[in-house]
Coordinates of C-alpha atoms in Angstrom, one line a residue:
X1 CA -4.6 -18.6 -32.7
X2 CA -3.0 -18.2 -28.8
X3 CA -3.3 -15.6 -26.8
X4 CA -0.5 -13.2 -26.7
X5 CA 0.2 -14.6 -23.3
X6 CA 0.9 -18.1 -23.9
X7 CA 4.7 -19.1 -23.9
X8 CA 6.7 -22.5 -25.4
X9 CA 6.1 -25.1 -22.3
X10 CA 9.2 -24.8 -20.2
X11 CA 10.4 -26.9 -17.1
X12 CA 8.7 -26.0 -14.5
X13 CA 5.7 -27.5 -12.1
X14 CA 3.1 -28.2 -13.9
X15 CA 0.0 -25.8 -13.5
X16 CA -3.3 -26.1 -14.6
X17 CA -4.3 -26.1 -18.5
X18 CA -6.9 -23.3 -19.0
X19 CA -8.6 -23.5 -22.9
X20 CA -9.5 -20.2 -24.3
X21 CA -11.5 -20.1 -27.1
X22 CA -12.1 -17.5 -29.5
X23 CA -10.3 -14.8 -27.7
X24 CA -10.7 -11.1 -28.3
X25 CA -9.0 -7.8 -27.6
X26 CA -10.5 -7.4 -24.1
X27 CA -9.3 -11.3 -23.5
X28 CA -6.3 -10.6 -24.4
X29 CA -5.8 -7.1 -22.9
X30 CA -6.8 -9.0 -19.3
X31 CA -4.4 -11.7 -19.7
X32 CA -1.7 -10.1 -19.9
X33 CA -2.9 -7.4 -17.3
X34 CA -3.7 -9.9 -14.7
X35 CA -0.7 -11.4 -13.0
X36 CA -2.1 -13.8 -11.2
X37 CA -3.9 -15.7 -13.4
X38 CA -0.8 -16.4 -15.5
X39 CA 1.2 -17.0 -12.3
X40 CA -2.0 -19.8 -11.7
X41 CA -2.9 -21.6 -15.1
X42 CA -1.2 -22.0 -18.6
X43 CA -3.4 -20.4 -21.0
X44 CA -4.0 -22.0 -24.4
X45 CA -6.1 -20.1 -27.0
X46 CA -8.1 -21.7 -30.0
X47 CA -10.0 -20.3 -32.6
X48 CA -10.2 -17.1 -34.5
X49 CA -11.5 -12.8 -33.2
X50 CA -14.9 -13.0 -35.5
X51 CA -14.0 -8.9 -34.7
X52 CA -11.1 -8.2 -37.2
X53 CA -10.1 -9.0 -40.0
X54 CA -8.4 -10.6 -41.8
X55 CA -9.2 -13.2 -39.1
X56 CA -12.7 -13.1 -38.9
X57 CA -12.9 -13.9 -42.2
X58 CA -12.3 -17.7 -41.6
X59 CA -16.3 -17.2 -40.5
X60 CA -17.1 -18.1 -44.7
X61 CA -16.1 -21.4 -44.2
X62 CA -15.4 -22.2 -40.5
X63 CA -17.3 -26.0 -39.4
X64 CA -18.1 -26.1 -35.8
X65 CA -18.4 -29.6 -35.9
X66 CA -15.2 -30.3 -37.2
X67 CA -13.8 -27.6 -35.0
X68 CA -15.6 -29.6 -31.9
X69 CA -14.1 -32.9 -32.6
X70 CA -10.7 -31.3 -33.3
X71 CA -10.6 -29.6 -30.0
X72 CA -11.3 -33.0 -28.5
X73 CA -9.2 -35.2 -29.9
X74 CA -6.3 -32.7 -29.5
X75 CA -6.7 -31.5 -25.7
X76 CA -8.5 -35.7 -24.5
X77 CA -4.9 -36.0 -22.6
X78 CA -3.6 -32.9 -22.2
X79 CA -4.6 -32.1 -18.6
X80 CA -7.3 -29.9 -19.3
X81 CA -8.2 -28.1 -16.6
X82 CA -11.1 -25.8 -18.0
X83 CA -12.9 -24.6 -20.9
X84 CA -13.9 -20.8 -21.4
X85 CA -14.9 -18.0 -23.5
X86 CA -16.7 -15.1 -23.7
X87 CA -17.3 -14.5 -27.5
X88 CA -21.0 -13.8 -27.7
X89 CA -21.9 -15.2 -31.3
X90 CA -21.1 -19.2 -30.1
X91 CA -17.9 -19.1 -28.6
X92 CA -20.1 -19.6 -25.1
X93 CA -22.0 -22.5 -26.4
X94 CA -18.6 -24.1 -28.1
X95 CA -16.9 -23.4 -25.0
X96 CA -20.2 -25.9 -23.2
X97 CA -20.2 -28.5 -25.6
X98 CA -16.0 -29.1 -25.4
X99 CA -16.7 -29.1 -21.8
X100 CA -19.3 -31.7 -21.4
X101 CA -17.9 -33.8 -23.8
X102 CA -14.3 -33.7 -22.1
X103 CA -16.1 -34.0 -18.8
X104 CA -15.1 -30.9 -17.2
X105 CA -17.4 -28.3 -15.5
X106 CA -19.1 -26.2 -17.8
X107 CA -22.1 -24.2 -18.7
X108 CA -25.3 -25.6 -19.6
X109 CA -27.1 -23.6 -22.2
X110 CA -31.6 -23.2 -21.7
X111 CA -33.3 -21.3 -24.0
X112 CA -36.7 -21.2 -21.5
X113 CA -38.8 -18.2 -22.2
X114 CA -38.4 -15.9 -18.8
X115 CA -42.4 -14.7 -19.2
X116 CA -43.7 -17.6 -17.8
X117 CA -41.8 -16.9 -14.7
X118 CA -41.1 -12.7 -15.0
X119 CA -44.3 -11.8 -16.9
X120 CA -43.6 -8.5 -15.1
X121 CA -40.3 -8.0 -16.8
X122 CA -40.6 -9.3 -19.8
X123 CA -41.5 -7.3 -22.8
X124 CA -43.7 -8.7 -26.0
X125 CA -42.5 -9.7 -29.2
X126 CA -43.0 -12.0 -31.9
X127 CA -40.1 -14.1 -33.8
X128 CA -40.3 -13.9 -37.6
X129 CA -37.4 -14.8 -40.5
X130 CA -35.5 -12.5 -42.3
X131 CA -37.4 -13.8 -45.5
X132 CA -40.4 -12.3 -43.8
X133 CA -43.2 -12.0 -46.8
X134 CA -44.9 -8.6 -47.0
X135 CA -48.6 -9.5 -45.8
X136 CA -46.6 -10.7 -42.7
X137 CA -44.4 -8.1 -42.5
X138 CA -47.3 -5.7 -42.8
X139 CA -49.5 -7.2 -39.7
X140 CA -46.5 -7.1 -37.1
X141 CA -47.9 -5.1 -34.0
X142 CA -45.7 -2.0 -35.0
X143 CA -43.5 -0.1 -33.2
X144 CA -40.6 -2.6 -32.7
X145 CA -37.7 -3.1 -31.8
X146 CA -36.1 -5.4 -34.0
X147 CA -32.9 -7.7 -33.4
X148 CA -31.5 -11.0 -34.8
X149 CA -32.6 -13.7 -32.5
X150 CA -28.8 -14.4 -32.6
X151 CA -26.1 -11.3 -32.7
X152 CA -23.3 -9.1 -31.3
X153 CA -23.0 -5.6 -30.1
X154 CA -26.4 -4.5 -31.5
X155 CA -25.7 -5.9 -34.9
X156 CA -28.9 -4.8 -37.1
X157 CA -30.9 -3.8 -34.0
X158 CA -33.3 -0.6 -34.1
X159 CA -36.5 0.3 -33.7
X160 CA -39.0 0.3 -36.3
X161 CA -42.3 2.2 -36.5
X162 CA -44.0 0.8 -39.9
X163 CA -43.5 -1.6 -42.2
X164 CA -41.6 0.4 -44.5
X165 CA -39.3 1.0 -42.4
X166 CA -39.0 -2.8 -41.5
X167 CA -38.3 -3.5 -44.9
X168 CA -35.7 -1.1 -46.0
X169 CA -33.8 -2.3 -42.3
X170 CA -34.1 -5.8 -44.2
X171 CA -32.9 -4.7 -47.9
X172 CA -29.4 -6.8 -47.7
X173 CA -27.0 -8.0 -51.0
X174 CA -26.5 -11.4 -51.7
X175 CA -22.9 -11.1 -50.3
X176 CA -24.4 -9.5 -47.2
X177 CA -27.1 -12.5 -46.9
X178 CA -24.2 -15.0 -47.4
X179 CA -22.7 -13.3 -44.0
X180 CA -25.5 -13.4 -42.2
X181 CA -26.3 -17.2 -43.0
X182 CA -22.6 -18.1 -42.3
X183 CA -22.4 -15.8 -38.6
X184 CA -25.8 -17.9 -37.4
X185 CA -24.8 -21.2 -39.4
X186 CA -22.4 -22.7 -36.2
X187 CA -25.0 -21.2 -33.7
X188 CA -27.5 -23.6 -35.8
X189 CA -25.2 -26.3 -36.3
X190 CA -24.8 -26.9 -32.5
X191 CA -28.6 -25.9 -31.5
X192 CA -29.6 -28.7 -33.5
X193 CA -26.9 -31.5 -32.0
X194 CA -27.9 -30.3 -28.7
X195 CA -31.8 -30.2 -28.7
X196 CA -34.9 -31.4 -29.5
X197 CA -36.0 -30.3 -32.8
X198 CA -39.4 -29.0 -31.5
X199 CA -37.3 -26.5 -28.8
X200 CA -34.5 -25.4 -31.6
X201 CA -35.1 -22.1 -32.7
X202 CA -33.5 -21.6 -36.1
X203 CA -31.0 -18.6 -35.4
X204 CA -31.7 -17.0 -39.5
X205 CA -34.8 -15.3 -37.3
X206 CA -35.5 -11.7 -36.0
X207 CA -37.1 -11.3 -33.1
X208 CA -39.3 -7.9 -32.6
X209 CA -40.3 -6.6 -29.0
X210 CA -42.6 -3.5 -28.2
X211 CA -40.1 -0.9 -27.2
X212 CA -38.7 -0.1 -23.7
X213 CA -38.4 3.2 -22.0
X214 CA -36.3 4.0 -18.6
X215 CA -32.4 4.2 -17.6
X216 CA -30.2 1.0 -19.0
X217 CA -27.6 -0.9 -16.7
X218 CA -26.4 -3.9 -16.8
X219 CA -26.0 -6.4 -14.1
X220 CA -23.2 -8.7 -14.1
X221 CA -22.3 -11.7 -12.0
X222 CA -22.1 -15.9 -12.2
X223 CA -24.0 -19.1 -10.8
X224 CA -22.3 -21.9 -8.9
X225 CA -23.8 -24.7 -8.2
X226 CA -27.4 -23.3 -8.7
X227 CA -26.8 -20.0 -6.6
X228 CA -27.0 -16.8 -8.7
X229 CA -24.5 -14.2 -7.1
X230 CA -24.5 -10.8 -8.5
X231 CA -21.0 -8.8 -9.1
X232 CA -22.6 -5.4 -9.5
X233 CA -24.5 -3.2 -11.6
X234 CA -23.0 -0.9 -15.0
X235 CA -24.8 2.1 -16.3
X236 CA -25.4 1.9 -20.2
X237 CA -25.1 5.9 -21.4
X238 CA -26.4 6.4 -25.2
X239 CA -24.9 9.2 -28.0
X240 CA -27.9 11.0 -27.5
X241 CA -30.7 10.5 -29.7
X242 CA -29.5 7.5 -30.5
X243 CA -29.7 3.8 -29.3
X244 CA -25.6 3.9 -29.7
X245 CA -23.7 3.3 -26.7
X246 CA -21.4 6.3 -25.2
X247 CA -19.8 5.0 -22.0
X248 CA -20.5 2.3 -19.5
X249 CA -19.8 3.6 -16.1
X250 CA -19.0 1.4 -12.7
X251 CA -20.3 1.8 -10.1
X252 CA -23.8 2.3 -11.1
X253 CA -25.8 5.6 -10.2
X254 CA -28.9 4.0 -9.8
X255 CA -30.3 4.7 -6.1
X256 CA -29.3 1.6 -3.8
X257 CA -32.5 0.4 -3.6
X258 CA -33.6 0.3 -7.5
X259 CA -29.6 -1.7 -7.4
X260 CA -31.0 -4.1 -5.4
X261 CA -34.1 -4.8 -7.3
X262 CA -32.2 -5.0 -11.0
X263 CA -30.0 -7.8 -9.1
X264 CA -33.0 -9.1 -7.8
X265 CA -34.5 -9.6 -11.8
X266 CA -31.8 -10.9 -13.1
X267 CA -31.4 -13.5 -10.3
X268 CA -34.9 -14.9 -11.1
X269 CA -34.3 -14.6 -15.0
X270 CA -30.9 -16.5 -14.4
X271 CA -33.5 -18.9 -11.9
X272 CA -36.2 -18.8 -14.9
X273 CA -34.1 -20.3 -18.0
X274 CA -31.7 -23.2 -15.7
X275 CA -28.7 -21.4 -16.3
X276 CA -25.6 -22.3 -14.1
X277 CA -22.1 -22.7 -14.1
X278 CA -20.8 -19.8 -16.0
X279 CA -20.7 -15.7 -15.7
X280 CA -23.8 -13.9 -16.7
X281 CA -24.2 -10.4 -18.4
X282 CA -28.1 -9.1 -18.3
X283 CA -28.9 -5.9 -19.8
X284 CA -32.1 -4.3 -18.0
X285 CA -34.0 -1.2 -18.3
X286 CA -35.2 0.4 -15.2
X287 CA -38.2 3.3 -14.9
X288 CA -37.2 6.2 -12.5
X289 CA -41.3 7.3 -12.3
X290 CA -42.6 3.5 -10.9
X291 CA -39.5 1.2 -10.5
X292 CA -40.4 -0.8 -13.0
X293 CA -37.6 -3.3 -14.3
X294 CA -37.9 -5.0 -17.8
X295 CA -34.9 -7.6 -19.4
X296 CA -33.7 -6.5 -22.1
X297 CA -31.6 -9.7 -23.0
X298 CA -29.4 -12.7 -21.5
X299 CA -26.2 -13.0 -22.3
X300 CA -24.3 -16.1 -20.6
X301 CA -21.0 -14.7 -20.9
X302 CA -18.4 -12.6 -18.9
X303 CA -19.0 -9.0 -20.6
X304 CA -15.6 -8.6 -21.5
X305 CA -15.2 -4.7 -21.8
X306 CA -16.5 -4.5 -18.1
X307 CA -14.1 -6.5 -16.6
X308 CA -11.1 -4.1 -16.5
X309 CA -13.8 -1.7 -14.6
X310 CA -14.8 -4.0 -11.9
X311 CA -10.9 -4.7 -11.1
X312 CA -10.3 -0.9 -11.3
X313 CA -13.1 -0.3 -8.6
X314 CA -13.3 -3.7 -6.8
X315 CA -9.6 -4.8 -7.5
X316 CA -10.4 -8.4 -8.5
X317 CA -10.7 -9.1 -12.2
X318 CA -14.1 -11.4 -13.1
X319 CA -11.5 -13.7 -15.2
X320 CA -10.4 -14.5 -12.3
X321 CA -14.1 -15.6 -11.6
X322 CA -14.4 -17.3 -15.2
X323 CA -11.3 -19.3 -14.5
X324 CA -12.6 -20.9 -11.1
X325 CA -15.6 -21.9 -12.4
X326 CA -13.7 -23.5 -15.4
X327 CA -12.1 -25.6 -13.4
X328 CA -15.0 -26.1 -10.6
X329 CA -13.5 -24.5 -7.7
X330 CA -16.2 -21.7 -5.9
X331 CA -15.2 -18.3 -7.1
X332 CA -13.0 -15.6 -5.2
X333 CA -14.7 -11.7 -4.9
X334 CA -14.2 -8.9 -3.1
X335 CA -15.9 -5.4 -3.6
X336 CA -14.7 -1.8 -3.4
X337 CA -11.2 -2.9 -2.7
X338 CA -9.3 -1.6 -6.1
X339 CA -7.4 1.6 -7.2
X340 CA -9.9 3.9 -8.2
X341 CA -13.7 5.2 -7.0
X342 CA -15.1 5.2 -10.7
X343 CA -14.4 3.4 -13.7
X344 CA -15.9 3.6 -17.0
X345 CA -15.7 2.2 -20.8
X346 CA -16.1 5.2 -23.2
X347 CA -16.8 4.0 -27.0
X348 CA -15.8 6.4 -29.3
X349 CA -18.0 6.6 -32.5
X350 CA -18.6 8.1 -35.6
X351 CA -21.9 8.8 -37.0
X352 CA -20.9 9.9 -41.0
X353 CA -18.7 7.0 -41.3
X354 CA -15.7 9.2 -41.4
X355 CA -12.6 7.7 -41.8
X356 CA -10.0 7.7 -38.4
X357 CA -6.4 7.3 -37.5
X358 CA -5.1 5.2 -34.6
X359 CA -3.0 7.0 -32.5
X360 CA 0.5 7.2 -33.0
X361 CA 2.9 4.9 -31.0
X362 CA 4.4 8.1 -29.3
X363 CA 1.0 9.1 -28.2
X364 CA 0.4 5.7 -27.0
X365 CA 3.7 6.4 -24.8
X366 CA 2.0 9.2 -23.5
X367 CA -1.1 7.8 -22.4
X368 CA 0.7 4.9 -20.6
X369 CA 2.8 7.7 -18.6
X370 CA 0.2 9.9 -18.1
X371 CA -3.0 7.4 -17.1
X372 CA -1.6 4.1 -16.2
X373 CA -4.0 1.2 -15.7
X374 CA -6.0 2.8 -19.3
X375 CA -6.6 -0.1 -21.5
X376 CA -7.2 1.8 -25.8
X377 CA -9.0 -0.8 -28.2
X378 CA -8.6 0.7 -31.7
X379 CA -11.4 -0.9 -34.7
X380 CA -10.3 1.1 -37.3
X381 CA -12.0 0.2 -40.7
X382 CA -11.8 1.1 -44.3
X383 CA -14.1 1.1 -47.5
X384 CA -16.6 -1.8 -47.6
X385 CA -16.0 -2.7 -44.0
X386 CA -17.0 0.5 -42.3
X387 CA -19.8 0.8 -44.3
X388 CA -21.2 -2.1 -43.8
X389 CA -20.7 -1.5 -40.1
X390 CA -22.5 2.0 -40.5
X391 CA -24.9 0.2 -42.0
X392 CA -25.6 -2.4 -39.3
X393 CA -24.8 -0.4 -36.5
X394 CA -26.0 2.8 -37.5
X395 CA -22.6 3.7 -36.5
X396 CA -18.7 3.3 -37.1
X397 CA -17.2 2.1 -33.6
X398 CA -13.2 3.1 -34.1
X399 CA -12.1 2.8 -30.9
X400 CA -12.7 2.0 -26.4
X401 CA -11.1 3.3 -23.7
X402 CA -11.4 1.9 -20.3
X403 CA -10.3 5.1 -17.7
X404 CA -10.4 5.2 -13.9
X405 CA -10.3 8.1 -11.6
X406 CA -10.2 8.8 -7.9
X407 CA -13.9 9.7 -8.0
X408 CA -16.6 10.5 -10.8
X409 CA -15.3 14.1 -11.3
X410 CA -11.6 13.0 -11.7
X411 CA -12.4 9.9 -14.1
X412 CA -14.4 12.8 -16.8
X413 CA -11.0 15.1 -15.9
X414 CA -8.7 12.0 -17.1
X415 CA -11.2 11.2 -20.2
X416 CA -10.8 15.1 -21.4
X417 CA -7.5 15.0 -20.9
X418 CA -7.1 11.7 -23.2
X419 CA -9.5 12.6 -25.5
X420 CA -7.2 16.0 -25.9
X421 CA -3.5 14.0 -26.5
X422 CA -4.6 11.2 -29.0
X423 CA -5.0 11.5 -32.9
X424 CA -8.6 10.7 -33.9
X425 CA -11.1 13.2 -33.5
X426 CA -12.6 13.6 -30.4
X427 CA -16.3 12.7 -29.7
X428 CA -18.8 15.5 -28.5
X429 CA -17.8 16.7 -25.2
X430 CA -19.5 15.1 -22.6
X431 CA -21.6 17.2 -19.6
X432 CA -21.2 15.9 -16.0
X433 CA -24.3 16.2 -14.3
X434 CA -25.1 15.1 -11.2
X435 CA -28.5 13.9 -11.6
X436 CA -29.9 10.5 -12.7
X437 CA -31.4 12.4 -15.8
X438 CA -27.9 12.1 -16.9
X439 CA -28.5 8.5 -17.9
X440 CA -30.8 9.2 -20.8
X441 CA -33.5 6.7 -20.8
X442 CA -32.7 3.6 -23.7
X443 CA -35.1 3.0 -26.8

């Protein structure tokens, strides 16, 4: 599949070849957003959105290492320039392995455990399969909170208080196994090429962590040449009652100080597992009553959905950033330099699986007029698809939209307004306060 972007080569100077792989809707929404990085590289897209369908569906009998030899052989002499990705599943770790074995700069992928060097941060767990017999299952250190060792946007993640509960979150069909073993199957495939048996941890694993209390954000930023440099800091808002996100907001309202000492962890977790070349996401918890940080997770990717808030607030894009370190030149940033003071990602969701309706093209009209600059992701889903998604989620995720407004006050006044002109229903209204107890503390 290519991006939207990418046009028939034409006459003109050649500029640099830029391989995208596995490109999404945000990917797509930011290439043909961003200008200047079309003006600067030709953008070539491989693989297939493992987030709709019909095209994730290719997942039952895609080969990663037939997929890694193809992209080889086809892009050996083809002036590659770079490799990237920022599908979370493998697209990351394909995106690595194409790299190093085209010689080009890319990321290198260490799965060292950050409690030898952040016992402080780090939260206990235990790894166990999903075949997990039930005297096991019975003498895990309950509560939990339980996640595949290998996922996306908190697939089958929850907390668990007894065994019971642990096994009805594990009661799966045979077609629903199948899935599961194919989604972690090219994760495997290239874990094992790539390591030592003794260090590969076989992806069809859960792992379960004693739960975490305090206000969520995530930090955001890339290493260069060793040097971990932080882009800034998002605030992760749940439906209440839930462990569902409701917005992501930019910039954080965490005081300046507790900012700097998130950064600070995820610097030394970044530090901790040999991680460079490559845009970081890492999803923290801090505690308003002692300061306490604790990591949540590592993801070596550019979190996608954030993006278009960082160049609504900061006015440069972080593809920007994923593109110069694809092609080994020292990234470009600039802070608090954009159109708008706030910026935030609002998920709209479902919690009856109900089904929606996208909005229609002459709404869409409207919202272009009326908020230019807002970037609609619609995931609407019928019949066996949303329920399994209810399911795995606890949720049904039918649509994103990424607002900016002049200040915090003005970006809720835009998201009302919006939330009043489109088609689906409209989520529970959302209170401003102006108080950190606004973030609701995570699971």
């Amino acid at each position: 599949m290519l991006c939207a972007d990418v046009a028939p080569p034409r006459r003109r100077p050649m500029k640099p070849k830029l391989l995208f792989l596995f490109p999404e809707c945000w990917d797509r929404c930011a290439l043909q957003a961003d200008a200047a990085l079309r003006g600067e590289f030709d953008v070539v897209g491989e693989g297939f959105d493992l987030f709709r369908f019909p095209e994730n569906a290719q997942i039952l009998w895609f080969d990663v290492r037939r997929f890694v030899d193809r992209l080889v052989r086809r892009y050996s002499h083809a002036g590659l320039a770079g490799v990237v990705s920022t599908n979370e599943q493998y697209g990351a770790l394909i995106a690595a392995t194409v790299a190093r074995r085209l010689g080009l700069p890319g990321k290198v992928l260490a799965r060292t455990l950050t409690a030898a060097a952040l016992p402080e941060a780090s939260p206990r767990y235990t790894v166990f399969p999903w075949t997990i017999d039930p005297a096991a299952a019975a003498a895990l250190p309950y509560p939990l909170f339980v996640k595949p060792v290998k996922a996306a946007y908190s697939v089958l993640a929850r907390r668990v208080d007894r065994v019971e509960e642990l096994n009805r979150h594990l009661e799966f069909s045979s077609w629903e196994k199948h899935i599961i073993r194919r989604l972690v199957k090219p994760f495997n495939d290239l874990m094992r090429d790539l390591l030592p048996g003794d260090e590969v941890c076989d992806a069809y694993h859960l792992i379960g962590e004693e739960p975490l209390d305090g206000v969520q954000v995530n930090v955001d930023g890339y290493v260069d040449r060793g040097a971990a440099h932080c882009l800034g800091v998002v605030d992760s808002v749940m439906y209440p009652g839930t462990i569902a996100f409701q917005r992501f907001e930019y910039p954080s309202r965490l005081p300046e100080a507790a900012q700097r000492e998130v950064e600070r962890v995820a610097r030394r977790a970044l530090e901790a597992i040999g991680f460079d070349h490559g845009l970081f996401n890492v999803e923290l918890f801090w505690r308003p009553r002692d300061g306490a940080v604790r990591i949540i997770e590592i993801n070596p990717r550019l979190a996608a959905q954030f993006a278009d808030l960082y160049e609504k607030v900061d006015g440069t894009n972080p593809y920007g950033v994923l593109a110069d370190l694809a092609i080994g030149r020292a990234p470009r940033w600039i802070r608090r330099a954009g159109r708008y003071g706030a910026a935030a990602s609002f998920v709209f969701r479902e919690f009856d699986g109900a089904i929606k309706v996208a909005p229609s093209r002459a709404e869409i009209r409207w919202l272009q007029a009326a908020h230019p600059g807002t970037c609609l992701q619609t995931f609407i889903k019928r019949g066996a698809s949303r329920g399994r998604e209810m399911k795995w989620l606890g949720s049904y995720r039918y649509a994103t939209v990424n607002i900016g407004g002049r200040d915090r006050e003005d970006l809720f006044r835009c998201y009302d307004s919006v939330c009043a002109n489109l088609a689906f229903e409209r989520p529970p209204r959302l209170v401003f306060e102006g108080t950190l107890d606004a973030l609701r503390p995570g699971r």
